[in-house]
PDB file of C-alpha atoms in Angstrom:
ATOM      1  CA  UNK A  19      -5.711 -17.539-191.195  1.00  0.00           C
ATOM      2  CA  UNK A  20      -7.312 -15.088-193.691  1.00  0.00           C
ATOM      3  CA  UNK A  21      -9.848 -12.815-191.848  1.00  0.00           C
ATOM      4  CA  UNK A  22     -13.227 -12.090-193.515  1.00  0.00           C
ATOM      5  CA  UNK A  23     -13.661  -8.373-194.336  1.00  0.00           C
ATOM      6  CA  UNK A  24     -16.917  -6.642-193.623  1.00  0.00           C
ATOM      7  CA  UNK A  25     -16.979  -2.920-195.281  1.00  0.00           C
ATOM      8  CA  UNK A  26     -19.287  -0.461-193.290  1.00  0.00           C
ATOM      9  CA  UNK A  27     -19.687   3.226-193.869  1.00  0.00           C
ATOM     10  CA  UNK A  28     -22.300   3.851-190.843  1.00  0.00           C
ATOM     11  CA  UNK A  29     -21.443   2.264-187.720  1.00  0.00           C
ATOM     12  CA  UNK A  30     -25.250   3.370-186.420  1.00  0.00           C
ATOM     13  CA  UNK A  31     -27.628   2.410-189.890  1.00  0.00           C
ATOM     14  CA  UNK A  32     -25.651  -0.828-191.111  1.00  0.00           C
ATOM     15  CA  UNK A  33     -26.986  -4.338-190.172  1.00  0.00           C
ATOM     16  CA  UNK A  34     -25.074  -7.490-190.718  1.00  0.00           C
ATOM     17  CA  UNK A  35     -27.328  -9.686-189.479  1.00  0.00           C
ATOM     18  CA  UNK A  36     -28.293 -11.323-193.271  1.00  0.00           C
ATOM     19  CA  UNK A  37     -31.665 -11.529-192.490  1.00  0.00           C
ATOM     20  CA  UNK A  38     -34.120 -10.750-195.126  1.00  0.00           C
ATOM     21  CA  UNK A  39     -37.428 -10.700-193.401  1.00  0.00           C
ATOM     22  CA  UNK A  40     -40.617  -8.457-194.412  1.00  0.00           C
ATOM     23  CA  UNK A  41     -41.944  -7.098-191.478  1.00  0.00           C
ATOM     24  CA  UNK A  42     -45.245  -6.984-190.261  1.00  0.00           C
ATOM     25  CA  UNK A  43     -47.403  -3.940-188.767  1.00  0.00           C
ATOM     26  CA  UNK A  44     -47.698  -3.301-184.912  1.00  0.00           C
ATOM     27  CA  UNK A  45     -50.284  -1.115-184.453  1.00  0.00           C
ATOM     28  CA  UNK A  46     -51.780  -0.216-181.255  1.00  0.00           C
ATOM     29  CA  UNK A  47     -54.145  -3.362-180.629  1.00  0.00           C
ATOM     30  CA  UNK A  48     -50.987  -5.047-180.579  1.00  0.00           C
ATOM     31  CA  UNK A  49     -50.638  -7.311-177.314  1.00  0.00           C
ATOM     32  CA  UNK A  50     -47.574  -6.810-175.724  1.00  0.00           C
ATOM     33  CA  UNK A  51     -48.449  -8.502-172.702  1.00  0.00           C
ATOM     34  CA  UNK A  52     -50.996 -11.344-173.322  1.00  0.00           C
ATOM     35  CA  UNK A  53     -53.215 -11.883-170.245  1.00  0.00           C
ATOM     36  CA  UNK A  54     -55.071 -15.126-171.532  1.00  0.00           C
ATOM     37  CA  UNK A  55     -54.117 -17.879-168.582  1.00  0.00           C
ATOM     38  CA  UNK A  56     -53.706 -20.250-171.087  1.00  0.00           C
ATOM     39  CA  UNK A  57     -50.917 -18.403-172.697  1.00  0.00           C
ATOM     40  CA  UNK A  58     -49.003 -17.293-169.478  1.00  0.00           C
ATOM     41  CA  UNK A  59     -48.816 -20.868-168.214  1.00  0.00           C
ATOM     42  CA  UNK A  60     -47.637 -22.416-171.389  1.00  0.00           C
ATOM     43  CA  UNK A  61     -44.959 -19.059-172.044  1.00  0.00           C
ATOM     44  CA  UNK A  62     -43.972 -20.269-168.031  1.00  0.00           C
ATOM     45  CA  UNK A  63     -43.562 -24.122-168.916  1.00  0.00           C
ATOM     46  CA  UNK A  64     -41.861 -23.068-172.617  1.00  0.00           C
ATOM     47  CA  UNK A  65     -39.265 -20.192-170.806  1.00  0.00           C
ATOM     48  CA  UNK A  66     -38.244 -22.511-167.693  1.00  0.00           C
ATOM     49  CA  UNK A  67     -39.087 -25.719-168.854  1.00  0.00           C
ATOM     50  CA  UNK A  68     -38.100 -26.312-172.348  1.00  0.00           C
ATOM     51  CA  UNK A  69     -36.148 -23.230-173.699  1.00  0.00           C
ATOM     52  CA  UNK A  70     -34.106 -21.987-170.953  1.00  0.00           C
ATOM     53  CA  UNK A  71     -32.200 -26.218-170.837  1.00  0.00           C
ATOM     54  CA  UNK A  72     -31.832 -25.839-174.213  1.00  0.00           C
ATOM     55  CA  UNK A  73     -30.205 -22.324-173.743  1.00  0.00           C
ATOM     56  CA  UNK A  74     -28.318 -22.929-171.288  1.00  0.00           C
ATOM     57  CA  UNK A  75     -26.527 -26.492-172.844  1.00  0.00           C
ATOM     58  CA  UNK A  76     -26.442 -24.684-176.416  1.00  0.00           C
ATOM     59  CA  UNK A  77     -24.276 -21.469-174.520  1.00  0.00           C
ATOM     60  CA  UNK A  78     -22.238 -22.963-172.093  1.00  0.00           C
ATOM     61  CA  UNK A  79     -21.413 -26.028-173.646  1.00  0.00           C
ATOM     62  CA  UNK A  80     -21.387 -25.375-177.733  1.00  0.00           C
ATOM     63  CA  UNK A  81     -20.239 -21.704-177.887  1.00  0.00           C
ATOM     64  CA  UNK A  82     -18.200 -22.416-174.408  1.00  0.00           C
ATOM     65  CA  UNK A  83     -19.209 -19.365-172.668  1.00  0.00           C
ATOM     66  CA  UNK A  84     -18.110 -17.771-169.735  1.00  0.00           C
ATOM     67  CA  UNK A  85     -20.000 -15.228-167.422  1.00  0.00           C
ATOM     68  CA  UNK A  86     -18.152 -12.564-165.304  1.00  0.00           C
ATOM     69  CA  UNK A  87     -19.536 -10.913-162.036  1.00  0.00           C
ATOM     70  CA  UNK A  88     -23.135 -11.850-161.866  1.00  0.00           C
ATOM     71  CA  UNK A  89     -23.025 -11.680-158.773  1.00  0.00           C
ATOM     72  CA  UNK A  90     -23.931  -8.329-159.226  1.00  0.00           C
ATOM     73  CA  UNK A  91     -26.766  -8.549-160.020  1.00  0.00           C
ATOM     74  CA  UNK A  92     -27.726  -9.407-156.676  1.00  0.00           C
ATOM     75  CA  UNK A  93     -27.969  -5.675-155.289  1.00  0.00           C
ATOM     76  CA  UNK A  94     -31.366  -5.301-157.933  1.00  0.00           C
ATOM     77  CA  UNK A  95     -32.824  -8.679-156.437  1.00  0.00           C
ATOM     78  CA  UNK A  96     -35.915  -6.919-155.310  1.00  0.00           C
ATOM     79  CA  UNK A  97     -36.842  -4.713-158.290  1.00  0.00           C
ATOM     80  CA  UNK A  98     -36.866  -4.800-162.183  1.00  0.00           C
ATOM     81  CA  UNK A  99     -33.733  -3.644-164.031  1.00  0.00           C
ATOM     82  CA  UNK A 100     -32.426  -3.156-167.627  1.00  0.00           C
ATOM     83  CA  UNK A 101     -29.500  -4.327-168.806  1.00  0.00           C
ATOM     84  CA  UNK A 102     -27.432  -3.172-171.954  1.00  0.00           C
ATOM     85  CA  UNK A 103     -25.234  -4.894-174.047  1.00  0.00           C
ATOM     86  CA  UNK A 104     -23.191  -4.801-177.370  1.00  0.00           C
ATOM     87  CA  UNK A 105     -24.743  -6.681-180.233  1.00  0.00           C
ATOM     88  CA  UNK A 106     -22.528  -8.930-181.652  1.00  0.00           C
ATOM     89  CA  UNK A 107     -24.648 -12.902-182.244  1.00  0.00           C
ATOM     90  CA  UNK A 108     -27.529 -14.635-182.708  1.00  0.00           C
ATOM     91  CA  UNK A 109     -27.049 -15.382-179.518  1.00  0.00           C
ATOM     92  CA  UNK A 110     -27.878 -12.511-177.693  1.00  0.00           C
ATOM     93  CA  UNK A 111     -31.370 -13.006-178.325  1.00  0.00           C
ATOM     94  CA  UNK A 112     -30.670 -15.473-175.743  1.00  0.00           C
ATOM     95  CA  UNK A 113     -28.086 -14.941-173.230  1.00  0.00           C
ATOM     96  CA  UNK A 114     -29.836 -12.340-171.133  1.00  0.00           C
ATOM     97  CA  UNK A 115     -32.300 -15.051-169.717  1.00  0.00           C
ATOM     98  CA  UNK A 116     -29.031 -16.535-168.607  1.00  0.00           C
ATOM     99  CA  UNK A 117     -27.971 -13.712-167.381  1.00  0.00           C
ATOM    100  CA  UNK A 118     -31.214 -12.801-165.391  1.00  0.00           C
ATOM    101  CA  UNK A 119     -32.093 -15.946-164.282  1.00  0.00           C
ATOM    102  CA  UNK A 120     -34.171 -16.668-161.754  1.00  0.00           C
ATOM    103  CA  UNK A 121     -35.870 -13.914-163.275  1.00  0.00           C
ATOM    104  CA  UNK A 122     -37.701 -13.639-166.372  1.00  0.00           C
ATOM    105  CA  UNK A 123     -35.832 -11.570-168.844  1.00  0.00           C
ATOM    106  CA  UNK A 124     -37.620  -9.494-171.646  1.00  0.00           C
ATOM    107  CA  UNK A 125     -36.097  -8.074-174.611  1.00  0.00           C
ATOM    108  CA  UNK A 126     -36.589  -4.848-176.766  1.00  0.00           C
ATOM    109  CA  UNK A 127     -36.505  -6.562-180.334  1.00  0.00           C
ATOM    110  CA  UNK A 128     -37.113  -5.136-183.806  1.00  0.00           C
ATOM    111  CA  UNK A 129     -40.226  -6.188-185.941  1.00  0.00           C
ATOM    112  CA  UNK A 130     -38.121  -9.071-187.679  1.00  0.00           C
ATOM    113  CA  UNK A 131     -38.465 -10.775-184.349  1.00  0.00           C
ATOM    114  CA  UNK A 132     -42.208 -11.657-184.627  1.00  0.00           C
ATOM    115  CA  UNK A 133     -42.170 -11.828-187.891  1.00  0.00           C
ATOM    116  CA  UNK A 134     -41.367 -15.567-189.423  1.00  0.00           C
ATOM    117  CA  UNK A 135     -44.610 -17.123-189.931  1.00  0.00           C
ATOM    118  CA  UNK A 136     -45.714 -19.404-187.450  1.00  0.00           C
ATOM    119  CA  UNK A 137     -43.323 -18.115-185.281  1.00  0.00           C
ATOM    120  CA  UNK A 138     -45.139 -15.137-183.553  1.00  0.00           C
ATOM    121  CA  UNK A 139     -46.569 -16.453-180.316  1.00  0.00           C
ATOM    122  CA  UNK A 140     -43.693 -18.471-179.285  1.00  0.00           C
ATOM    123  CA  UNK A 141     -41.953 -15.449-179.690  1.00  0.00           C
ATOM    124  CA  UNK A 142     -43.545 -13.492-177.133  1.00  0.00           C
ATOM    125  CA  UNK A 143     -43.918 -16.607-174.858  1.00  0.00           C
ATOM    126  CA  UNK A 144     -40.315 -16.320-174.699  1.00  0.00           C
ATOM    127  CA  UNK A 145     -40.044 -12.633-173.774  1.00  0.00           C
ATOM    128  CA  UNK A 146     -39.897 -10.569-177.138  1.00  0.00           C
ATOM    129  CA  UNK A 147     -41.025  -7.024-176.732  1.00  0.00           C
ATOM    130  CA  UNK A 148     -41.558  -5.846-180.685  1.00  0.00           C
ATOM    131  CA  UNK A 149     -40.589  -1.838-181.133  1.00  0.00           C
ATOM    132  CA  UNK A 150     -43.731  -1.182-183.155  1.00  0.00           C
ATOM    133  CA  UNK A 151     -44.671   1.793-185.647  1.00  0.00           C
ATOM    134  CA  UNK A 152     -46.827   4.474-185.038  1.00  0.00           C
ATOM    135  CA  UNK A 153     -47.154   6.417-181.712  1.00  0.00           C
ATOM    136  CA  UNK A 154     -50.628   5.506-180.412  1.00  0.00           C
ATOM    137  CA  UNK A 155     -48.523   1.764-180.478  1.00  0.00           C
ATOM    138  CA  UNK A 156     -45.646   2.995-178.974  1.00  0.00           C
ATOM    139  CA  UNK A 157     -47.657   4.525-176.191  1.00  0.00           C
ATOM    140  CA  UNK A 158     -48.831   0.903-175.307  1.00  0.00           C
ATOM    141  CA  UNK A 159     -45.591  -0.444-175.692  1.00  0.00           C
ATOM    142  CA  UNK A 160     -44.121   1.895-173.497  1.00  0.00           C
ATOM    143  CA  UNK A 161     -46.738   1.074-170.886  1.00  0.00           C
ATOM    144  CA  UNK A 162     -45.606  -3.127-171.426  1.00  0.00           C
ATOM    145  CA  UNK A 163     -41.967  -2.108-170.772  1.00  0.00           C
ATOM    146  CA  UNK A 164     -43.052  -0.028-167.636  1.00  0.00           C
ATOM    147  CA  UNK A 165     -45.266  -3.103-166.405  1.00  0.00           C
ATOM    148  CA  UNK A 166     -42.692  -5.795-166.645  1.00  0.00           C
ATOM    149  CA  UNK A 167     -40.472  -3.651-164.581  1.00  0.00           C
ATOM    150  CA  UNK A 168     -42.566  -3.173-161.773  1.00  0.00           C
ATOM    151  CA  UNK A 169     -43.240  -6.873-161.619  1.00  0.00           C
ATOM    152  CA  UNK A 170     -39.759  -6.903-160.434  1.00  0.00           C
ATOM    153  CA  UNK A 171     -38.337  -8.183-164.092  1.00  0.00           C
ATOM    154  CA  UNK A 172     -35.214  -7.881-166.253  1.00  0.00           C
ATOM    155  CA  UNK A 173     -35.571  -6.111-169.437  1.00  0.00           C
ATOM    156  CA  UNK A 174     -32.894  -6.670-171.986  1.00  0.00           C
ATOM    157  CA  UNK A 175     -32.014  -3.871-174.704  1.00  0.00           C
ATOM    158  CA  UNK A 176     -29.173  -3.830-177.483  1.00  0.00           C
ATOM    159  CA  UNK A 177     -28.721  -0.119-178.029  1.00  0.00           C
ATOM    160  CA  UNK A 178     -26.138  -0.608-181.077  1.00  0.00           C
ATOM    161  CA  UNK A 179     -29.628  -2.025-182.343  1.00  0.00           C
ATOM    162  CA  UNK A 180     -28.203  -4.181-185.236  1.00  0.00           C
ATOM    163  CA  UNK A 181     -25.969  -6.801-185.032  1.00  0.00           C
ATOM    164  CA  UNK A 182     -22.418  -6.842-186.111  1.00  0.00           C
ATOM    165  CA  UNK A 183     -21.082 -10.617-186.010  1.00  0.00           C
ATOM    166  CA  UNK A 184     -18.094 -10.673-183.714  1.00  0.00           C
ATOM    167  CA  UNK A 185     -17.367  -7.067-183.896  1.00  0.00           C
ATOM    168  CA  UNK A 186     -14.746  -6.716-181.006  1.00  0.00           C
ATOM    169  CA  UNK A 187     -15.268  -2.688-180.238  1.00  0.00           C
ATOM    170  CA  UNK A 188     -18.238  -0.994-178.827  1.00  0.00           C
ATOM    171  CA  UNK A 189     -20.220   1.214-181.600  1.00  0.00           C
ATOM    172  CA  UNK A 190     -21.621   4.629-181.124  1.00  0.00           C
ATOM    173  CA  UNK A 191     -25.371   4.419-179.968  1.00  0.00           C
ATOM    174  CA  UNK A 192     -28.374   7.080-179.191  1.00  0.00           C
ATOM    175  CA  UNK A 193     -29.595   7.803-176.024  1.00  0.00           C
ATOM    176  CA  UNK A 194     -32.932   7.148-177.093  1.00  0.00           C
ATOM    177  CA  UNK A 195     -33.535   3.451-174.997  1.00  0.00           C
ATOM    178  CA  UNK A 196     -32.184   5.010-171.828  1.00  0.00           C
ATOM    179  CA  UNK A 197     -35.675   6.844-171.090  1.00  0.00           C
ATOM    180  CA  UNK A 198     -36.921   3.728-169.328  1.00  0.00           C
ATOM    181  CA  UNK A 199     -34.571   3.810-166.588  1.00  0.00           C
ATOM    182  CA  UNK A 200     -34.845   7.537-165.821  1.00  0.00           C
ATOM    183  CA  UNK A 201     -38.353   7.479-165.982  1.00  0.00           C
ATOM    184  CA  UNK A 202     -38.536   4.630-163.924  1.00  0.00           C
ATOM    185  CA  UNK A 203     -35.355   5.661-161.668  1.00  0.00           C
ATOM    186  CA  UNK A 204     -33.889   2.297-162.417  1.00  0.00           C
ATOM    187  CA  UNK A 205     -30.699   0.119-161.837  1.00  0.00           C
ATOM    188  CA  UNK A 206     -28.976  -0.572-165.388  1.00  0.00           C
ATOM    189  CA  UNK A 207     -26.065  -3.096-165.688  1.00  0.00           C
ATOM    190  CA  UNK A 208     -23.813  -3.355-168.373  1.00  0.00           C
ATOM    191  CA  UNK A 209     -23.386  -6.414-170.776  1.00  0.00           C
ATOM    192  CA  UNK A 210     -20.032  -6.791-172.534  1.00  0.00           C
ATOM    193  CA  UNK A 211     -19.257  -9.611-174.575  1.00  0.00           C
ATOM    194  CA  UNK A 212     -15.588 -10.186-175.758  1.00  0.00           C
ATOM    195  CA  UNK A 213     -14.418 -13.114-177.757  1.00  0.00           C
ATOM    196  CA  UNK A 214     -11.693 -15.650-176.477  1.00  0.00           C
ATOM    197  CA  UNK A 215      -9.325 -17.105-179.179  1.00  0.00           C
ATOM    198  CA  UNK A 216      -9.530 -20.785-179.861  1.00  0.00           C
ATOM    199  CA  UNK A 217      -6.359 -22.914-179.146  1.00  0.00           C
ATOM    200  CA  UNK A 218      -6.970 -25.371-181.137  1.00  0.00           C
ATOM    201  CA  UNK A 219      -9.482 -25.516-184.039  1.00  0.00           C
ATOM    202  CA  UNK A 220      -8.425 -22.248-184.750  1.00  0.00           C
ATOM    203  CA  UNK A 221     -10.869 -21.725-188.162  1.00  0.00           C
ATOM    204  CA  UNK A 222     -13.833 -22.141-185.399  1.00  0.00           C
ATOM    205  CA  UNK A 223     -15.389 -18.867-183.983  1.00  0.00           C
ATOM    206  CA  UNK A 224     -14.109 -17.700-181.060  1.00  0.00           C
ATOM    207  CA  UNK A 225     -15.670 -18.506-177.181  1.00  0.00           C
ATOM    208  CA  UNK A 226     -17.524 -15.749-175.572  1.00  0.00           C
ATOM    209  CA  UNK A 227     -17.612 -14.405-172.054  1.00  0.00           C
ATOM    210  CA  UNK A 228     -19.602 -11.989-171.057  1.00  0.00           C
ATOM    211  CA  UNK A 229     -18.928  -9.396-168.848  1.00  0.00           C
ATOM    212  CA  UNK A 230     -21.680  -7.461-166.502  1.00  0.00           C
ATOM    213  CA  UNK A 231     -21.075  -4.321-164.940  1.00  0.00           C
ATOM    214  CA  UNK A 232     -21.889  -3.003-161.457  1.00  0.00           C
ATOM    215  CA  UNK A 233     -25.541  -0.872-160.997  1.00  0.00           C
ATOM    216  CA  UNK A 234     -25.504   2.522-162.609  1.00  0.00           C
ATOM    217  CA  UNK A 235     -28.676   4.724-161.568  1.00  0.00           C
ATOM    218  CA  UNK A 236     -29.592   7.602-163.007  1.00  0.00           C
ATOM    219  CA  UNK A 237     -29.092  11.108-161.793  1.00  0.00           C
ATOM    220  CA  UNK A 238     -32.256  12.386-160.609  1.00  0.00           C
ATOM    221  CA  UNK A 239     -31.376  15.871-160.093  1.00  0.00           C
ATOM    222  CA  UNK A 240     -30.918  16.199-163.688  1.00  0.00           C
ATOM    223  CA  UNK A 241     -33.846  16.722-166.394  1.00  0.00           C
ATOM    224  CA  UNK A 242     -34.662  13.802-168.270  1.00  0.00           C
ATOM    225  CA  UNK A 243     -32.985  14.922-171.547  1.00  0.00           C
ATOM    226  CA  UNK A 244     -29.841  15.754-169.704  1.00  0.00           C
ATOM    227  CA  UNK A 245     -30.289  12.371-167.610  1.00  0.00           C
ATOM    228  CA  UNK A 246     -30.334  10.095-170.365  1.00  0.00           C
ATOM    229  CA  UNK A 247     -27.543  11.016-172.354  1.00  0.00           C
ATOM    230  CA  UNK A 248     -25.688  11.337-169.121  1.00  0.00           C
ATOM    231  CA  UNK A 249     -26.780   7.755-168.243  1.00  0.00           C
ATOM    232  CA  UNK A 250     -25.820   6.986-171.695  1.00  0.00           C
ATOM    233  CA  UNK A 251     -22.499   8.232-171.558  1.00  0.00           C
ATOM    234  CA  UNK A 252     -21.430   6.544-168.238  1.00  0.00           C
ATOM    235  CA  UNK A 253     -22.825   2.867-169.644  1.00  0.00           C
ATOM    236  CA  UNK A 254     -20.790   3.441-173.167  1.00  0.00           C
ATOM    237  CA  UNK A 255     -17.803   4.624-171.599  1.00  0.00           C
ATOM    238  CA  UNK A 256     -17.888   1.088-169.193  1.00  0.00           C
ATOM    239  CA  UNK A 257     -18.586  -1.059-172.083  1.00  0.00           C
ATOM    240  CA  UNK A 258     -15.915   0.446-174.240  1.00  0.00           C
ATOM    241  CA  UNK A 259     -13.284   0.483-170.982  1.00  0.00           C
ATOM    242  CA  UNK A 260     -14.042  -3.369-170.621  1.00  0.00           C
ATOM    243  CA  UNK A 261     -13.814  -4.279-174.091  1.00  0.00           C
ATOM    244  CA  UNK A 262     -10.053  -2.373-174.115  1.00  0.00           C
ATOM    245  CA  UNK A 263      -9.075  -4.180-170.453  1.00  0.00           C
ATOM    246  CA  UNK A 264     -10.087  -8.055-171.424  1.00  0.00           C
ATOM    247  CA  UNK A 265      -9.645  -7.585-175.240  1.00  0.00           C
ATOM    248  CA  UNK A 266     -11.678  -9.059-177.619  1.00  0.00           C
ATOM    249  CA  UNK A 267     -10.277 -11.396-180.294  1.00  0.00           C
ATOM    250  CA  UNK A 268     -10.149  -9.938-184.086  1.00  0.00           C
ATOM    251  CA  UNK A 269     -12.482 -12.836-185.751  1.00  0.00           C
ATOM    252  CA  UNK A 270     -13.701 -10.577-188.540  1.00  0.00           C
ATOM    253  CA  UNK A 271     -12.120  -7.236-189.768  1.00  0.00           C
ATOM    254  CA  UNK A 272     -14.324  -4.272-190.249  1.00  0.00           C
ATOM    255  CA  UNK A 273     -12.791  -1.627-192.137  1.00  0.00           C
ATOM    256  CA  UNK A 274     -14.706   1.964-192.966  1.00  0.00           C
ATOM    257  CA  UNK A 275     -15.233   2.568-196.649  1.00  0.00           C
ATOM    258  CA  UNK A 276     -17.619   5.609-196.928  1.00  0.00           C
ATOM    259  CA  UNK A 277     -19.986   5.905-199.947  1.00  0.00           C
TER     260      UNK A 277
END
């Protein structure tokens, strides 16, 4: 089978995704947490009710997934935590309510998320926490993030920040997203997903499984700075040891071409 080629020349910046969406404005009036009664309870019939079936038969039984060591996620039962994984699908917008389930699972998205007309609220019923512009906005956003973790949540991020379709290494990423858990002295876990060959149908994309990692925890006798690269560090090095122990089939080839 001929592989499609994707050139890339900055394996931070370039975005894959093929989505050409304008984004809209968050500024600081933004809601990131919605408090009207009438919203929660239909975001809480919408998540349990009617998106997470659908999830869950679309994953496991389309795209044949497979999870590996959930279980670990046991030993954060009683408090929020984040968890971090390479960006690879569509899908991912998903998977980590799978992944988190019982608990509700939020997810640090880019603008594009709320931003298909008609779209917006069901969004955010469904757990999307928009990055907005501006720091006054930020400041509130950062105080959303905060508040879903105390209420004992899972918050989702994708640190390589754009999606590369099937990419089957881990990219370089900042430190930036891991000053939530420091400040907050929170459990991370890991998300790896690798990509299982297809025995027959061979010209289909691959299965996925996703791997999850045991709890990392930040040092606390660092300072932050120091703390989050060092968290950093340990969750990159994980997620690039697990993608070279279970491989991760070669779908689509991305070579470097610089400009």
């Amino acid at each position: 089978m001929n592989k499609k080629v994707i050139y890339y020349s900055d394996p931070v910046d370039d975005d894959f995704a093929g989505t050409k969406i304008k984004q809209i404005d968050i500024g600081p009036d933004f809601p990131f947490i919605n408090r009207n009664p009438f919203f929660r309870l239909a975001s809480f019939i919408l998540y349990y009710f009617i998106a997470f079936p659908l999830i869950t038969i679309f994953c496991f039984l389309i795209l044949r997934l497979r999870v590996k060591n959930r279980k670990a996620l046991r030993k954060a039962r009683g408090t929020g935590y984040f968890l971090y994984g390479n960006h690879t699908h569509f899908f991912d917008a998903f998977t980590h309510s799978l992944i988190a389930f019982p608990k509700k699972s939020y997810v640090i998205a880019n603008r594009d998320a709320i931003s298909i007309r008609g779209l917006k609220q069901i969004v955010m019923m469904l757990g999307a926490l928009p990055i907005p512009s501006g720091m006054e906005a930020m400041k509130q956003f950062t105080r959303a993030v905060e508040e879903r973790w105390r209420k004992k949540k899972a918050i989702a991020i994708y640190p390589e920040a754009h999606i590369w379709p099937y990419y089957n290494k881990i990219r370089p990423f900042l430190a930036t997203s891991f000053r939530y858990p420091v400040k907050l002295n929170s459990p991370v876990f890991a998300m790896v997903t690798v990509y299982r060959a297809r025995k027959i149908f061979k010209k289909r994309p691959p299965k996925p499984t996703i791997h999850i990692s045991e709890p990392f925890y930040p040092r606390t006798d660092l300072p932050c700075q120091e703390a989050k690269q060092e968290l950093r560090d340990r969750v990159h090095a994980w997620m690039t040891d697990c993608i070279e122990k279970h491989g991760s089939f070669e779908y689509i080839r991305y070579e470097y071409r610089p400009n």
